[in-house]
mmCIF file of C-alpha atoms in Angstrom:
data_model
loop_
_atom_site.group_PDB
_atom_site.id
_atom_site.type_symbol
_atom_site.label_atom_id
_atom_site.label_comp_id
_atom_site.label_asym_id
_atom_site.label_seq_id
_atom_site.Cartn_x
_atom_site.Cartn_y
_atom_site.Cartn_z
ATOM 1 C CA UNK A 1 -5.309 8.216 -17.502
ATOM 2 C CA UNK A 2 -3.327 9.718 -20.507
ATOM 3 C CA UNK A 3 -1.055 7.795 -21.012
ATOM 4 C CA UNK A 4 1.961 10.827 -21.426
ATOM 5 C CA UNK A 5 0.482 11.017 -17.257
ATOM 6 C CA UNK A 6 1.905 8.052 -16.741
ATOM 7 C CA UNK A 7 5.131 6.542 -15.446
ATOM 8 C CA UNK A 8 6.564 3.752 -16.682
ATOM 9 C CA UNK A 9 10.196 3.897 -16.822
ATOM 10 C CA UNK A 10 12.573 2.388 -14.358
ATOM 11 C CA UNK A 11 14.827 5.229 -13.502
ATOM 12 C CA UNK A 12 11.158 7.196 -12.701
ATOM 13 C CA UNK A 13 10.995 5.509 -10.495
ATOM 14 C CA UNK A 14 13.651 4.329 -8.774
ATOM 15 C CA UNK A 15 13.876 7.894 -8.670
ATOM 16 C CA UNK A 16 10.934 9.009 -7.453
ATOM 17 C CA UNK A 17 11.593 6.071 -4.691
ATOM 18 C CA UNK A 18 15.652 7.271 -4.040
ATOM 19 C CA UNK A 19 14.790 11.474 -3.681
ATOM 20 C CA UNK A 20 10.690 11.415 -2.890
ATOM 21 C CA UNK A 21 9.034 11.430 0.008
ATOM 22 C CA UNK A 22 6.514 8.657 1.453
ATOM 23 C CA UNK A 23 3.572 8.361 2.676
ATOM 24 C CA UNK A 24 1.109 5.777 3.962
ATOM 25 C CA UNK A 25 -1.752 4.618 5.474
ATOM 26 C CA UNK A 26 -2.789 0.360 5.538
ATOM 27 C CA UNK A 27 -3.906 0.452 2.072
ATOM 28 C CA UNK A 28 -1.757 2.349 0.187
ATOM 29 C CA UNK A 29 1.960 4.392 -0.131
ATOM 30 C CA UNK A 30 2.458 7.173 -1.581
ATOM 31 C CA UNK A 31 5.630 8.259 -3.002
ATOM 32 C CA UNK A 32 5.532 12.217 -4.427
ATOM 33 C CA UNK A 33 8.377 13.576 -5.773
ATOM 34 C CA UNK A 34 8.148 17.468 -6.129
ATOM 35 C CA UNK A 35 9.395 18.457 -9.816
ATOM 36 C CA UNK A 36 9.424 22.724 -11.442
ATOM 37 C CA UNK A 37 8.340 23.058 -14.860
ATOM 38 C CA UNK A 38 6.031 20.227 -15.039
ATOM 39 C CA UNK A 39 2.129 20.968 -17.369
ATOM 40 C CA UNK A 40 1.146 18.292 -15.299
ATOM 41 C CA UNK A 41 1.401 15.780 -12.859
ATOM 42 C CA UNK A 42 2.857 11.715 -13.466
ATOM 43 C CA UNK A 43 0.939 8.812 -11.890
ATOM 44 C CA UNK A 44 3.534 4.965 -11.247
ATOM 45 C CA UNK A 45 1.284 1.966 -10.279
ATOM 46 C CA UNK A 46 2.577 -0.373 -7.638
ATOM 47 C CA UNK A 47 -0.118 -4.123 -7.281
ATOM 48 C CA UNK A 48 2.657 -6.442 -5.836
ATOM 49 C CA UNK A 49 1.388 -10.473 -7.255
ATOM 50 C CA UNK A 50 0.914 -10.931 -3.683
ATOM 51 C CA UNK A 51 -2.340 -9.456 -3.638
ATOM 52 C CA UNK A 52 -3.237 -12.030 -5.821
ATOM 53 C CA UNK A 53 -3.576 -13.646 -9.246
ATOM 54 C CA UNK A 54 -2.733 -11.196 -12.685
ATOM 55 C CA UNK A 55 -7.105 -10.406 -13.044
ATOM 56 C CA UNK A 56 -6.633 -8.893 -9.517
ATOM 57 C CA UNK A 57 -3.883 -7.037 -9.657
ATOM 58 C CA UNK A 58 -5.152 -5.413 -12.761
ATOM 59 C CA UNK A 59 -8.564 -4.762 -11.607
ATOM 60 C CA UNK A 60 -7.152 -2.709 -8.829
ATOM 61 C CA UNK A 61 -5.376 -0.668 -11.306
ATOM 62 C CA UNK A 62 -7.508 0.297 -13.594
ATOM 63 C CA UNK A 63 -10.205 1.136 -9.630
ATOM 64 C CA UNK A 64 -6.555 3.397 -9.777
ATOM 65 C CA UNK A 65 -6.283 4.830 -13.018
ATOM 66 C CA UNK A 66 -9.740 5.037 -12.751
ATOM 67 C CA UNK A 67 -9.866 7.437 -9.493
ATOM 68 C CA UNK A 68 -6.741 9.646 -10.629
ATOM 69 C CA UNK A 69 -8.482 10.381 -14.142
ATOM 70 C CA UNK A 70 -11.477 11.911 -11.629
ATOM 71 C CA UNK A 71 -9.540 13.426 -9.341
ATOM 72 C CA UNK A 72 -7.445 14.880 -12.417
ATOM 73 C CA UNK A 73 -11.064 16.285 -13.967
ATOM 74 C CA UNK A 74 -11.788 18.213 -10.887
ATOM 75 C CA UNK A 75 -8.703 19.886 -10.829
ATOM 76 C CA UNK A 76 -7.738 17.938 -7.649
ATOM 77 C CA UNK A 77 -4.116 17.314 -7.520
ATOM 78 C CA UNK A 78 -0.741 19.516 -7.908
ATOM 79 C CA UNK A 79 -0.244 19.519 -10.983
ATOM 80 C CA UNK A 80 4.339 19.571 -10.544
ATOM 81 C CA UNK A 81 4.463 16.307 -9.274
ATOM 82 C CA UNK A 82 5.115 12.776 -9.737
ATOM 83 C CA UNK A 83 3.442 10.349 -7.717
ATOM 84 C CA UNK A 84 4.414 6.620 -6.752
ATOM 85 C CA UNK A 85 0.889 4.438 -5.353
ATOM 86 C CA UNK A 86 1.921 1.439 -3.919
ATOM 87 C CA UNK A 87 -1.183 -1.029 -3.390
ATOM 88 C CA UNK A 88 -1.263 -3.272 0.067
ATOM 89 C CA UNK A 89 -2.685 -6.736 0.704
ATOM 90 C CA UNK A 90 -6.161 -4.599 2.499
ATOM 91 C CA UNK A 91 -6.115 -2.984 -1.654
ATOM 92 C CA UNK A 92 -7.475 -6.494 -2.714
ATOM 93 C CA UNK A 93 -10.190 -6.529 -1.029
ATOM 94 C CA UNK A 94 -11.666 -2.971 -1.260
ATOM 95 C CA UNK A 95 -14.329 -2.142 -3.264
ATOM 96 C CA UNK A 96 -14.150 1.208 -6.316
ATOM 97 C CA UNK A 97 -15.505 3.905 -4.010
ATOM 98 C CA UNK A 98 -13.559 2.809 -0.405
ATOM 99 C CA UNK A 99 -10.632 3.148 -2.751
ATOM 100 C CA UNK A 100 -11.417 6.386 -3.418
ATOM 101 C CA UNK A 101 -11.248 7.609 0.183
ATOM 102 C CA UNK A 102 -8.887 6.008 1.270
ATOM 103 C CA UNK A 103 -6.322 7.283 -1.635
ATOM 104 C CA UNK A 104 -7.883 10.437 -1.398
ATOM 105 C CA UNK A 105 -7.076 10.167 2.750
ATOM 106 C CA UNK A 106 -3.403 9.565 1.919
ATOM 107 C CA UNK A 107 -2.863 12.045 -1.180
ATOM 108 C CA UNK A 108 -4.126 14.746 1.588
ATOM 109 C CA UNK A 109 -1.546 13.314 4.251
ATOM 110 C CA UNK A 110 1.384 13.773 1.228
ATOM 111 C CA UNK A 111 0.061 17.470 0.366
ATOM 112 C CA UNK A 112 -0.397 16.815 -3.176
ATOM 113 C CA UNK A 113 -4.139 16.615 -3.057
ATOM 114 C CA UNK A 114 -5.989 20.275 -2.901
ATOM 115 C CA UNK A 115 -9.238 20.548 -1.391
ATOM 116 C CA UNK A 116 -11.883 23.277 -4.337
ATOM 117 C CA UNK A 117 -14.152 24.543 -2.476
ATOM 118 C CA UNK A 118 -16.948 25.716 -5.750
#
C-alpha cells in the first residue's frame, strides 16, 4: 500500500473516531468516515500492545496492509472513504487467509466493500 494512502496523523484518527461510523466483528473494528472529492481511500491501522510483542503486532499490520493492497488492486474498496482498522485479540492467532476473510466480512458490513462481478 502506498504511503500516501495511509492515515498517520493523530488528528485524522481522532476525526474518524469522533465523526465516523463503527462496525465490528470478533476480530476487527472498522471506523469509516466518508470524504467527498477524495481520489483514493486511506487506511489507518491500530494494533494494541495487549495483542502481543512488537514482532506479532508488526506481522498483523503487514498482513492487514497486504490485504488492503489486494482489495485496492481489484478496486473492491470505495475510493471516497477513510478507514481505521482496529485489531482485536483473536487476530493474534489468525493466518493471513483468515484475516483476509474476516476483514472482507467486516468491510461488507461497513458498506465500504464493493463486489465487482467479472
